[in-house]
Short mmCIF file of C-alpha atoms and ligand atoms in Angstrom, two decimals:
data_model
loop_
_atom_site.label_atom_id
_atom_site.label_comp_id
_atom_site.label_asym_id
_atom_site.label_seq_id
_atom_site.Cartn_x
_atom_site.Cartn_y
_atom_site.Cartn_z
CA MET A 1 13.66 35.17 16.42
CA LYS A 2 15.44 32.49 15.81
CA ILE A 3 15.60 29.50 14.75
CA LEU A 4 17.21 26.03 13.76
CA ILE A 5 16.47 23.62 11.09
CA VAL A 6 18.09 19.93 11.32
CA ASP A 7 17.67 18.14 8.08
CA ASP A 8 20.31 16.24 6.42
CA GLU A 9 19.28 17.06 2.97
CA GLN A 10 21.02 20.27 2.38
CA ASP A 11 18.58 22.11 -0.37
CA VAL A 12 16.65 21.94 3.11
CA GLU A 13 18.50 25.57 3.44
CA THR A 14 17.90 26.94 0.04
CA LEU A 15 14.09 25.80 0.63
CA PHE A 16 13.74 27.43 3.91
CA LEU A 17 16.28 30.83 3.27
CA GLN A 18 13.51 30.64 0.13
CA LYS A 19 10.16 30.85 1.71
CA PHE A 20 10.97 32.30 4.48
CA ARG A 21 13.51 35.39 2.34
CA LYS A 22 10.83 38.49 2.80
CA GLU A 23 10.70 37.12 6.40
CA ILE A 24 14.80 37.30 6.58
CA LYS A 25 15.60 40.42 4.76
CA SER A 26 13.72 42.46 7.38
CA LYS A 27 15.28 40.70 10.08
CA VAL A 28 12.24 39.83 11.46
CA LEU A 29 13.04 36.31 11.48
CA GLU A 30 16.83 34.37 11.49
CA VAL A 31 17.41 31.01 10.58
CA MET A 32 20.15 28.76 11.49
CA PHE A 33 21.10 24.97 9.74
CA ALA A 34 22.88 22.21 10.90
CA PHE A 35 23.33 19.26 8.53
CA SER A 36 22.85 16.52 11.35
CA GLY A 37 21.37 16.33 15.34
CA GLU A 38 24.67 16.50 16.30
CA GLU A 39 26.07 20.16 14.61
CA ALA A 40 22.25 21.32 15.51
CA LEU A 41 23.29 20.70 19.08
CA ARG A 42 27.02 22.02 19.18
CA LEU A 43 25.31 25.51 17.88
CA LEU A 44 23.31 25.10 20.34
CA GLY A 45 25.44 24.76 23.34
CA GLU A 46 28.03 27.43 21.53
CA GLN A 47 28.53 30.57 24.49
CA ASP A 48 28.68 33.56 22.11
CA SER A 49 25.81 31.85 20.37
CA PRO A 50 22.28 34.19 20.23
CA GLU A 51 19.28 32.51 21.76
CA VAL A 52 17.18 30.03 19.20
CA VAL A 53 13.64 30.04 20.49
CA TYR A 54 12.65 26.51 18.21
CA VAL A 55 13.75 24.00 16.86
CA PHE A 56 12.26 22.10 13.96
CA SER A 57 13.97 18.26 13.55
CA ASP A 58 14.17 16.02 10.83
CA ILE A 59 13.21 13.06 12.08
CA ASN A 60 15.49 10.82 9.80
CA MET A 61 18.38 10.89 10.24
CA PRO A 62 22.08 9.26 9.59
CA GLY A 63 22.91 9.38 12.73
CA MET A 64 20.56 10.51 15.59
CA THR A 65 17.92 10.87 15.05
CA GLY A 66 15.27 13.27 14.93
CA LEU A 67 13.63 11.51 18.16
CA GLU A 68 16.91 11.27 20.22
CA LEU A 69 17.61 14.93 20.14
CA LEU A 70 14.28 16.37 20.31
CA GLU A 71 14.87 13.97 23.80
CA LYS A 72 18.62 16.52 24.55
CA ILE A 73 17.33 18.94 23.03
CA LYS A 74 14.98 19.15 26.24
CA SER A 75 16.85 18.02 29.37
CA ARG A 76 19.59 20.58 28.53
CA PHE A 77 18.22 23.20 27.31
CA SER A 78 14.09 23.23 28.23
CA HIS A 79 13.47 26.75 26.87
CA ILE A 80 13.60 25.67 23.39
CA GLN A 81 10.13 24.37 21.52
CA VAL A 82 10.99 21.58 19.07
CA SER A 83 9.30 20.53 16.24
CA MET A 84 9.54 17.60 14.49
CA ILE A 85 9.18 17.15 10.42
CA SER A 86 9.00 13.58 8.81
CA ALA A 87 8.32 11.93 6.20
CA TYR A 88 6.55 9.00 7.80
CA GLY A 89 3.64 10.61 9.03
CA ASP A 90 3.04 7.77 11.02
CA ARG A 91 0.76 7.66 14.46
CA ASP A 92 3.77 5.61 16.12
CA ASN A 93 6.55 9.08 15.44
CA TYR A 94 3.67 11.38 15.92
CA GLU A 95 2.88 9.60 19.36
CA LYS A 96 6.47 9.64 20.18
CA ALA A 97 7.14 12.65 19.45
CA ILE A 98 4.72 13.96 21.53
CA LYS A 99 5.08 12.58 24.06
CA SER A 100 9.07 13.17 24.27
CA GLY A 101 7.45 16.92 24.54
CA ALA A 102 7.53 18.24 20.98
CA LYS A 103 5.53 21.83 20.72
CA GLY A 104 4.32 20.12 17.29
CA PHE A 105 4.34 17.56 14.44
CA PHE A 106 4.89 18.34 10.39
CA SER A 107 5.16 15.65 7.85
CA LYS A 108 7.19 16.06 4.86
CA PRO A 109 6.04 18.16 2.44
CA VAL A 110 5.97 21.01 4.31
CA ASP A 111 3.29 22.89 4.25
CA PHE A 112 4.54 26.08 5.09
CA GLU A 113 1.58 28.05 4.82
CA SER A 114 0.99 26.45 9.25
CA LEU A 115 4.51 26.50 9.52
CA LYS A 116 4.85 30.15 8.71
CA GLN A 117 1.82 30.38 11.47
CA GLU A 118 3.06 28.25 14.02
CA ILE A 119 6.44 30.84 13.32
CA ALA A 120 3.65 33.54 13.47
CA GLU A 121 2.24 32.35 16.79
CA LEU A 122 5.31 32.76 18.31
CA LEU A 123 6.49 36.19 16.92
CA THR A 124 3.07 37.57 19.00
CA ASN A 125 3.68 35.43 22.30
CA LYS A 126 6.71 36.92 22.57
CA MET B 1 12.94 -89.94 17.00
CA LYS B 2 9.37 -88.43 18.36
CA PRO B 3 7.17 -91.20 19.66
CA GLU B 4 3.47 -88.78 18.21
CA ARG B 5 5.22 -88.54 14.79
CA GLU B 6 5.49 -92.32 14.34
CA THR B 7 1.53 -92.34 16.30
CA MET B 8 0.60 -90.18 12.92
CA SER B 9 -1.51 -91.38 10.73
CA THR B 10 -1.79 -90.39 6.78
CA SER B 11 -4.60 -89.29 7.12
CA GLU B 12 -4.08 -87.42 9.60
CA LEU B 13 -0.93 -85.60 8.01
CA ILE B 14 -3.20 -85.28 4.62
CA SER B 15 -5.31 -82.91 6.83
CA LYS B 16 -2.92 -81.20 8.90
CA ILE B 17 -1.09 -80.32 5.25
CA THR B 18 -4.71 -78.93 3.90
CA GLU B 19 -4.67 -77.46 7.14
CA LEU B 20 -1.58 -75.49 6.91
CA GLU B 21 -2.08 -74.91 3.28
CA GLY B 22 -5.56 -73.26 4.36
CA GLN B 23 -2.89 -71.13 6.15
CA ILE B 24 -0.52 -70.18 3.59
CA VAL B 25 -3.33 -69.19 1.49
CA LYS B 26 -4.43 -66.88 3.60
CA LEU B 27 -1.43 -65.87 5.13
CA THR B 28 -0.71 -64.63 0.97
CA LYS B 29 -3.65 -63.17 0.98
CA GLN B 30 -3.29 -61.33 4.50
CA THR B 31 0.40 -60.21 2.88
CA LYS B 32 -1.30 -59.02 -0.73
CA SER B 33 -4.30 -57.31 1.72
CA ASP B 34 -1.53 -55.24 3.03
CA VAL B 35 0.92 -54.57 1.46
CA SER B 36 -1.50 -53.27 -0.74
CA LYS B 37 -2.65 -51.05 2.08
CA LEU B 38 0.50 -50.02 2.76
CA LYS B 39 0.70 -49.03 -1.44
CA THR B 40 -2.67 -47.28 -1.10
CA GLN B 41 -1.09 -45.24 2.02
CA GLN B 42 2.11 -44.86 0.28
CA ASN B 43 0.61 -42.87 -2.10
CA ARG B 44 -1.14 -41.33 -0.31
CA ALA B 45 1.81 -39.71 1.48
CA ASP B 46 3.61 -39.12 -1.70
CA GLU B 47 -0.23 -37.17 -3.02
CA ALA B 48 0.35 -34.71 1.02
CA VAL B 49 4.17 -34.90 0.48
CA ASN B 50 2.86 -33.22 -3.65
CA ASP B 51 0.40 -30.86 -1.55
CA LEU B 52 3.13 -30.14 0.43
CA LYS B 53 5.26 -29.59 -1.71
CA VAL B 54 2.67 -27.10 -3.76
CA ILE B 55 1.53 -25.28 -0.64
CA GLN B 56 5.81 -24.55 0.37
CA GLN B 57 6.25 -23.27 -3.65
CA GLN B 58 2.85 -21.02 -3.06
CA LEU B 59 4.77 -19.61 -0.27
CA LEU B 60 7.60 -18.46 -1.62
CA GLN B 61 5.54 -16.96 -3.61
CA GLN B 62 4.52 -15.26 -1.13
CA GLU B 63 7.45 -13.85 0.19
CA LYS B 64 9.08 -12.76 -2.76
CA LEU B 65 5.40 -10.17 -2.80
CA ALA B 66 6.30 -10.00 0.31
CA SER B 67 9.71 -8.07 0.29
CA LEU B 68 8.49 -7.39 -3.13
CA GLY B 69 6.13 -5.00 -1.75
CA GLN B 70 8.82 -4.04 1.02
CA LEU B 71 11.25 -2.93 -1.63
CA THR B 72 9.06 -1.12 -3.30
CA ALA B 73 8.53 0.84 -0.24
CA GLY B 74 11.73 1.57 -0.04
CA ILE B 75 11.91 2.27 -3.84
CA ALA B 76 8.92 4.38 -3.41
CA HIS B 77 9.95 5.84 -0.17
CA GLU B 78 13.17 7.24 -1.85
CA ILE B 79 11.48 9.01 -4.74
CA LYS B 80 9.00 10.95 -1.90
CA ASN B 81 11.84 13.02 -0.97
CA PRO B 82 13.57 14.26 -4.11
CA LEU B 83 9.83 14.75 -5.25
CA ASN B 84 8.57 16.78 -2.57
CA PHE B 85 11.88 19.18 -3.61
CA VAL B 86 11.14 19.15 -7.17
CA ASN B 87 7.41 20.56 -5.95
CA ASN B 88 8.34 22.45 -3.45
CA PHE B 89 11.40 24.84 -5.67
CA SER B 90 7.99 25.03 -8.45
CA GLU B 91 6.06 26.45 -6.79
CA LEU B 92 8.38 28.71 -5.13
CA SER B 93 10.00 30.47 -8.34
CA MET B 94 5.77 30.27 -9.83
CA ASP B 95 5.73 32.89 -6.63
CA PHE B 96 8.95 34.91 -6.68
CA ILE B 97 7.64 34.90 -11.23
CA GLN B 98 4.23 36.53 -9.92
CA GLU B 99 6.28 38.82 -7.32
CA ILE B 100 8.56 39.92 -9.66
CA GLU B 101 5.90 40.48 -12.46
CA GLU B 102 4.73 42.66 -9.85
CA GLU B 103 7.70 45.07 -9.04
CA LEU B 104 7.84 45.02 -12.68
CA GLU B 105 4.04 47.03 -13.51
CA LYS B 106 6.23 49.37 -11.40
CA LEU B 107 8.32 49.59 -14.33
CA ASN B 108 7.60 52.50 -17.46
CA ASP B 109 6.72 50.48 -20.76
CA SER B 110 8.51 49.46 -22.88
CA THR B 111 9.42 46.59 -25.49
CA GLU B 112 11.72 45.38 -23.64
CA LYS B 113 9.46 45.15 -20.76
CA GLU B 114 7.34 43.65 -22.95
CA ASN B 115 9.21 40.98 -23.23
CA ILE B 116 10.06 40.65 -20.10
CA LEU B 117 6.40 38.88 -19.24
CA GLU B 118 5.62 37.81 -21.80
CA LEU B 119 8.97 35.19 -20.80
CA LEU B 120 7.49 35.18 -17.93
CA SER B 121 4.48 34.08 -18.95
CA ASP B 122 5.47 31.60 -21.01
CA VAL B 123 7.82 29.99 -17.61
CA LYS B 124 5.28 30.22 -15.46
CA SER B 125 3.44 27.87 -16.89
CA ASN B 126 6.56 25.80 -17.37
CA LEU B 127 6.89 25.98 -14.53
CA HIS B 128 2.77 24.63 -13.30
CA LYS B 129 3.63 21.63 -15.53
CA ILE B 130 6.23 21.23 -13.50
CA LYS B 131 4.53 20.91 -9.87
CA HIS B 132 1.59 18.87 -12.04
CA HIS B 133 3.63 16.38 -12.74
CA GLY B 134 5.38 16.16 -9.99
CA SER B 135 2.55 16.40 -8.28
CA ARG B 136 1.18 13.16 -10.33
CA ALA B 137 3.56 11.66 -9.16
CA ASP B 138 3.82 11.95 -5.84
CA SER B 139 0.68 10.75 -5.70
CA ILE B 140 1.57 6.92 -7.06
CA VAL B 141 4.32 7.33 -4.26
CA LYS B 142 1.29 7.83 -2.80
CA SER B 143 -0.72 5.21 -2.99
CA MET B 144 2.68 2.31 -3.93
CA LEU B 145 3.24 3.17 -0.07
CA MET B 146 -0.02 3.11 0.96
CA HIS B 147 -0.01 -1.05 0.21
CA SER B 148 2.71 -1.82 1.20
CA ARG B 149 2.28 0.08 4.72
CA GLY B 150 0.21 -2.90 5.81
CA GLY B 151 -3.30 -1.83 7.62
CA THR B 152 -3.11 -0.28 10.88
CA GLY B 153 -5.52 -1.03 11.83
CA THR B 154 -8.22 1.64 11.80
CA MET B 155 -11.24 2.03 10.59
CA ASP B 156 -11.96 5.76 9.72
CA PRO B 157 -14.82 7.52 8.15
CA THR B 158 -14.27 7.15 4.26
CA ASN B 159 -16.07 8.36 1.35
CA LEU B 160 -16.28 4.65 -0.42
CA ASN B 161 -17.15 6.13 -3.95
CA ASP B 162 -14.08 7.74 -3.91
CA LEU B 163 -12.29 5.55 -3.06
CA ILE B 164 -13.64 2.68 -6.06
CA ARG B 165 -13.43 5.09 -7.76
CA GLU B 166 -9.74 6.03 -6.94
CA TYR B 167 -8.91 1.97 -6.56
CA VAL B 168 -10.62 0.19 -9.80
CA ASN B 169 -8.80 3.68 -12.27
CA LEU B 170 -5.71 2.52 -10.49
CA ALA B 171 -6.15 -1.65 -11.19
CA PHE B 172 -6.91 -0.34 -14.65
CA HIS B 173 -4.20 1.99 -15.13
CA GLY B 174 -1.88 -1.21 -13.78
CA MET B 175 -3.05 -3.74 -15.46
CA ARG B 176 -2.90 -1.51 -19.01
CA ALA B 177 1.05 -1.42 -17.70
CA ASN B 178 1.98 -4.68 -17.11
CA LYS B 179 1.85 -7.15 -20.57
CA ASN B 180 -1.09 -8.45 -22.19
CA PRO B 181 -3.62 -5.55 -21.31
CA ILE B 182 -6.80 -6.04 -22.60
CA ASN B 183 -9.48 -2.87 -23.26
CA VAL B 184 -12.67 -2.54 -20.80
CA ASP B 185 -14.74 -0.31 -20.57
CA ILE B 186 -15.43 0.31 -17.25
CA ARG B 187 -19.06 1.24 -16.05
CA LEU B 188 -19.18 2.93 -12.28
CA ASP B 189 -22.90 2.83 -11.15
CA LEU B 190 -22.19 4.81 -7.29
CA ASP B 191 -24.94 5.89 -4.67
CA GLU B 192 -23.70 9.79 -4.39
CA SER B 193 -26.88 9.47 -1.68
CA LEU B 194 -24.37 7.93 0.56
CA SER B 195 -22.80 10.39 3.09
CA LYS B 196 -18.76 8.67 5.04
CA ILE B 197 -18.48 5.04 6.20
CA ASN B 198 -16.04 3.58 8.70
CA ILE B 199 -13.38 1.75 6.81
CA ASN B 200 -9.62 0.28 7.25
CA ALA B 201 -9.31 2.37 3.40
CA GLU B 202 -5.81 0.58 3.24
CA ASP B 203 -7.37 -2.91 3.65
CA PHE B 204 -10.86 -1.56 1.45
CA SER B 205 -8.50 -0.44 -1.28
CA ARG B 206 -6.40 -4.18 -1.33
CA VAL B 207 -10.09 -5.57 -1.98
CA ILE B 208 -10.89 -3.66 -5.03
CA LEU B 209 -8.05 -4.42 -6.60
CA ASN B 210 -8.15 -7.41 -6.12
CA LEU B 211 -11.22 -7.60 -7.33
CA SER B 212 -10.88 -5.74 -10.60
CA LYS B 213 -7.57 -7.21 -11.79
CA ASN B 214 -9.45 -10.82 -11.34
CA ALA B 215 -11.62 -9.13 -13.37
CA PHE B 216 -9.39 -8.69 -15.67
CA ASP B 217 -7.30 -11.92 -15.66
CA ALA B 218 -10.67 -13.92 -16.12
CA MET B 219 -11.88 -11.30 -19.08
CA ARG B 220 -8.85 -12.03 -20.43
CA ASP B 221 -8.31 -15.41 -21.32
CA LYS B 222 -12.69 -14.39 -23.16
CA ILE B 223 -10.57 -12.53 -24.94
CA ALA B 224 -8.37 -15.00 -25.98
CA VAL B 225 -11.56 -17.71 -26.49
CA LYS B 226 -13.44 -14.97 -28.43
CA GLY B 227 -11.77 -12.85 -29.85
CA SER B 228 -12.25 -8.66 -30.54
CA ALA B 229 -15.95 -10.09 -31.23
CA TYR B 230 -16.64 -9.76 -26.94
CA LYS B 231 -16.64 -6.58 -25.79
CA SER B 232 -15.20 -6.28 -22.18
CA ILE B 233 -17.07 -4.54 -19.44
CA LEU B 234 -16.20 -3.79 -15.92
CA ALA B 235 -19.00 -2.39 -13.37
CA VAL B 236 -18.99 -1.32 -10.37
CA ARG B 237 -22.30 -0.38 -8.23
CA THR B 238 -23.24 1.12 -4.44
CA LYS B 239 -25.84 1.51 -3.39
CA ASP B 240 -27.09 2.90 0.45
CA LEU B 241 -29.14 0.00 2.25
CA GLY B 242 -30.40 1.93 4.67
CA ASP B 243 -28.26 0.34 7.43
CA LYS B 244 -25.99 -1.30 5.60
CA VAL B 245 -24.14 -0.94 2.19
CA LEU B 246 -24.25 -2.90 -1.12
CA ILE B 247 -20.54 -2.82 -3.38
CA VAL B 248 -20.90 -5.04 -6.21
CA VAL B 249 -18.03 -5.65 -8.57
CA GLU B 250 -19.45 -7.42 -11.65
CA ASP B 251 -17.13 -8.49 -14.83
CA ASN B 252 -18.93 -10.26 -18.04
CA GLY B 253 -15.84 -12.55 -19.15
CA PRO B 254 -16.49 -16.48 -18.66
CA GLY B 255 -17.66 -17.28 -15.65
CA VAL B 256 -16.75 -19.74 -12.30
CA PRO B 257 -18.05 -22.75 -13.29
CA ASP B 258 -20.20 -24.69 -10.71
CA GLU B 259 -17.52 -26.88 -10.17
CA ILE B 260 -15.10 -25.10 -8.41
CA ARG B 261 -17.58 -22.19 -7.52
CA ASP B 262 -17.11 -22.63 -3.96
CA LYS B 263 -13.60 -23.04 -3.70
CA LEU B 264 -12.90 -20.30 -4.41
CA LEU B 265 -12.27 -17.99 -1.36
CA ILE B 266 -10.43 -20.89 -0.05
CA PRO B 267 -6.03 -19.95 0.51
CA PHE B 268 -3.82 -20.74 -1.97
CA PHE B 269 -6.81 -22.33 -4.71
CA THR B 270 -5.82 -20.60 -7.88
CA THR B 271 -6.86 -21.63 -11.27
CA LYS B 272 -3.51 -19.46 -12.57
CA LYS B 273 -1.20 -21.49 -14.84
CA GLY B 274 1.93 -20.60 -13.06
CA THR B 275 3.56 -18.03 -10.40
CA GLU B 276 -0.05 -15.60 -12.76
CA GLY B 277 -1.66 -15.96 -9.26
CA THR B 278 -0.72 -17.02 -5.73
CA GLY B 279 -4.28 -17.61 -4.87
CA LEU B 280 -4.85 -15.79 -2.65
CA GLY B 281 -6.55 -12.23 -3.16
CA LEU B 282 -10.57 -13.55 -2.14
CA SER B 283 -8.89 -15.15 0.34
CA ILE B 284 -7.57 -12.02 1.30
CA THR B 285 -10.10 -10.38 -0.01
CA HIS B 286 -12.91 -11.99 2.49
CA GLU B 287 -10.71 -11.88 5.20
CA ILE B 288 -11.17 -7.78 5.03
CA ILE B 289 -14.76 -7.76 4.53
CA LYS B 290 -15.05 -10.53 7.37
CA THR B 291 -12.88 -8.19 9.57
CA HIS B 292 -15.38 -5.23 8.29
CA GLU B 293 -18.01 -7.22 10.38
CA GLY B 294 -19.21 -7.75 5.24
CA SER B 295 -20.43 -10.44 4.17
CA LEU B 296 -19.36 -11.50 -0.03
CA GLU B 297 -21.66 -13.37 -1.89
CA ILE B 298 -20.32 -15.03 -5.85
CA GLU B 299 -22.86 -15.24 -8.44
CA SER B 300 -22.52 -16.91 -10.98
CA GLU B 301 -22.59 -17.86 -14.68
CA LEU B 302 -20.87 -19.29 -16.94
CA ASP B 303 -20.22 -17.11 -20.57
CA GLN B 304 -22.19 -14.83 -18.80
CA PHE B 305 -21.11 -12.42 -15.78
CA THR B 306 -19.62 -12.54 -12.56
CA ARG B 307 -20.82 -10.90 -9.55
CA PHE B 308 -19.28 -10.34 -6.87
CA LYS B 309 -22.29 -8.66 -3.58
CA ILE B 310 -20.18 -7.19 -0.35
CA THR B 311 -22.19 -5.78 1.83
CA LEU B 312 -21.11 -4.13 4.96
CA PRO B 313 -22.71 -2.71 7.90
CA LYS B 314 -22.01 1.05 8.55
CA THR B 315 -21.33 0.59 11.97
CA THR B 316 -18.48 -0.58 12.37
CA THR B 317 -16.94 0.66 14.89
N1 ATP C 401 -14.26 -12.85 -12.16
C1 ATP C 401 -13.54 -14.07 -12.70
N2 ATP C 401 -13.86 -14.58 -13.09
C2 ATP C 401 -14.38 -16.43 -12.92
N3 ATP C 401 -12.95 -16.45 -12.19
C3 ATP C 401 -12.73 -15.14 -10.94
C4 ATP C 401 -12.83 -14.29 -11.07
N4 ATP C 401 -12.66 -14.01 -10.13
C5 ATP C 401 -11.75 -15.12 -9.19
N5 ATP C 401 -11.51 -16.47 -9.93
C6 ATP C 401 -11.40 -17.99 -9.67
O1 ATP C 401 -11.18 -17.60 -8.87
C7 ATP C 401 -10.43 -18.20 -7.86
C8 ATP C 401 -9.16 -17.49 -7.09
O2 ATP C 401 -9.47 -15.94 -7.34
P1 ATP C 401 -8.45 -15.29 -6.93
O3 ATP C 401 -8.17 -13.60 -6.28
O4 ATP C 401 -8.54 -15.65 -4.79
O5 ATP C 401 -6.44 -16.10 -6.38
P2 ATP C 401 -5.97 -15.91 -8.06
O6 ATP C 401 -6.73 -14.35 -8.99
O7 ATP C 401 -5.46 -16.68 -8.98
O8 ATP C 401 -4.29 -15.36 -7.60
P3 ATP C 401 -3.86 -13.75 -6.94
O9 ATP C 401 -4.43 -12.85 -6.82
O10 ATP C 401 -3.31 -14.31 -6.02
O11 ATP C 401 -3.58 -12.67 -8.28
C9 ATP C 401 -9.19 -18.03 -9.93
O12 ATP C 401 -7.73 -18.57 -9.54
C10 ATP C 401 -10.43 -17.93 -10.74
O13 ATP C 401 -10.11 -19.01 -11.15
MG1 MG C 402 -7.36 -12.88 -7.93
#
């Protein structure tokens, strides 16, 4: 299963790769990264790109915000699940995200256990 | 010449003059009183202008505080992200060391293995320390954010005793970290039978901070007068009153003089010099208690104590 992480902080990549080290090694999970909303859309739009089923995106990013990305993904690739990750655990963003079709809302610092659970659920539902 | 003038007798003239004189005296008096009325009015206007100036000054101070709050929120946010990485990476590394140790156990015993295990255990304990202090910094950043974000206005079931413990402590450490720290004996007597009550925790923590800060300021003044023979005490109590909760914040400071007792809750009323106080602490406190449908009572005896008694209904919605 392939997921895409979108965050402007580059160290997020290292963090995820290490956190999901076992799953990645055993090929249960394939993780891609984009450092902006624009890059994420480009990656998803590439024809030969294997199917990404789940996108986790930061909300607060320079350029396209996570909420904008969420709307674009939902209209262009409606089959892809999207969850938001925000440092601002506020109701406002939460409500906007859910209204725009986000599956989940995680606040930073990310609780990797709940994230793993979310991904595990997706794996069993497949 | 006109005939009337000619016909006026001397006596008539004199009486006319006297009459005119009387009028002049009257007019002069009138003018004098007018002038003095004008003067009092001018004084009043001057006073009003002065009052306005003071209020303007205080508003400016308020604005400064507000922008300071925004700045704090900005800084806290900027710190939060790198801090998350510190905490996350240290946690991850602890997990990895755990795994390394498990792998090592599969190898044959040797002095090298012994050595590696020893070093790893040191690294692990260092990582624990990094994580511990990172979490500490994180909780400070969180409370900074909480205070500058401003209330969202929602009342949630809250453990009042925990909130009091946390914010009396925060007020104390804030005071200790600022100029002129004082020693205070903090006595918490919290009714542990109290179940969660519906309050806006963000706002209510401000009440605890304001009252604690006022107590510290007052006791600092008493220390300046009495010297070290005086031992300052801040006592905070909670009590379950059935359908209500009583919260008492009491200090053994200088007390509040009768003349100003009624003024304490008025916005901008302060006895603190210069920019030391905006005089808003208690009015904000009162405001917050009112939105919780509670009441605030002040009791004080000069040179003995000042006691703020808050009563909150348990069923605020
Ligand atoms: N515990 C106390 N003991 C004695 N006097 C007090 C106490 N608490 C408040 N006061 C008096 O009430 C006044 C108003 O308090 P308030 O908290 O509203 O404003 P402030 O402390 O002067 O300024 P700010 O809270 O904005 O920094 C104080 O200046 C002080 O004179
Ligand atoms: Mg005050």
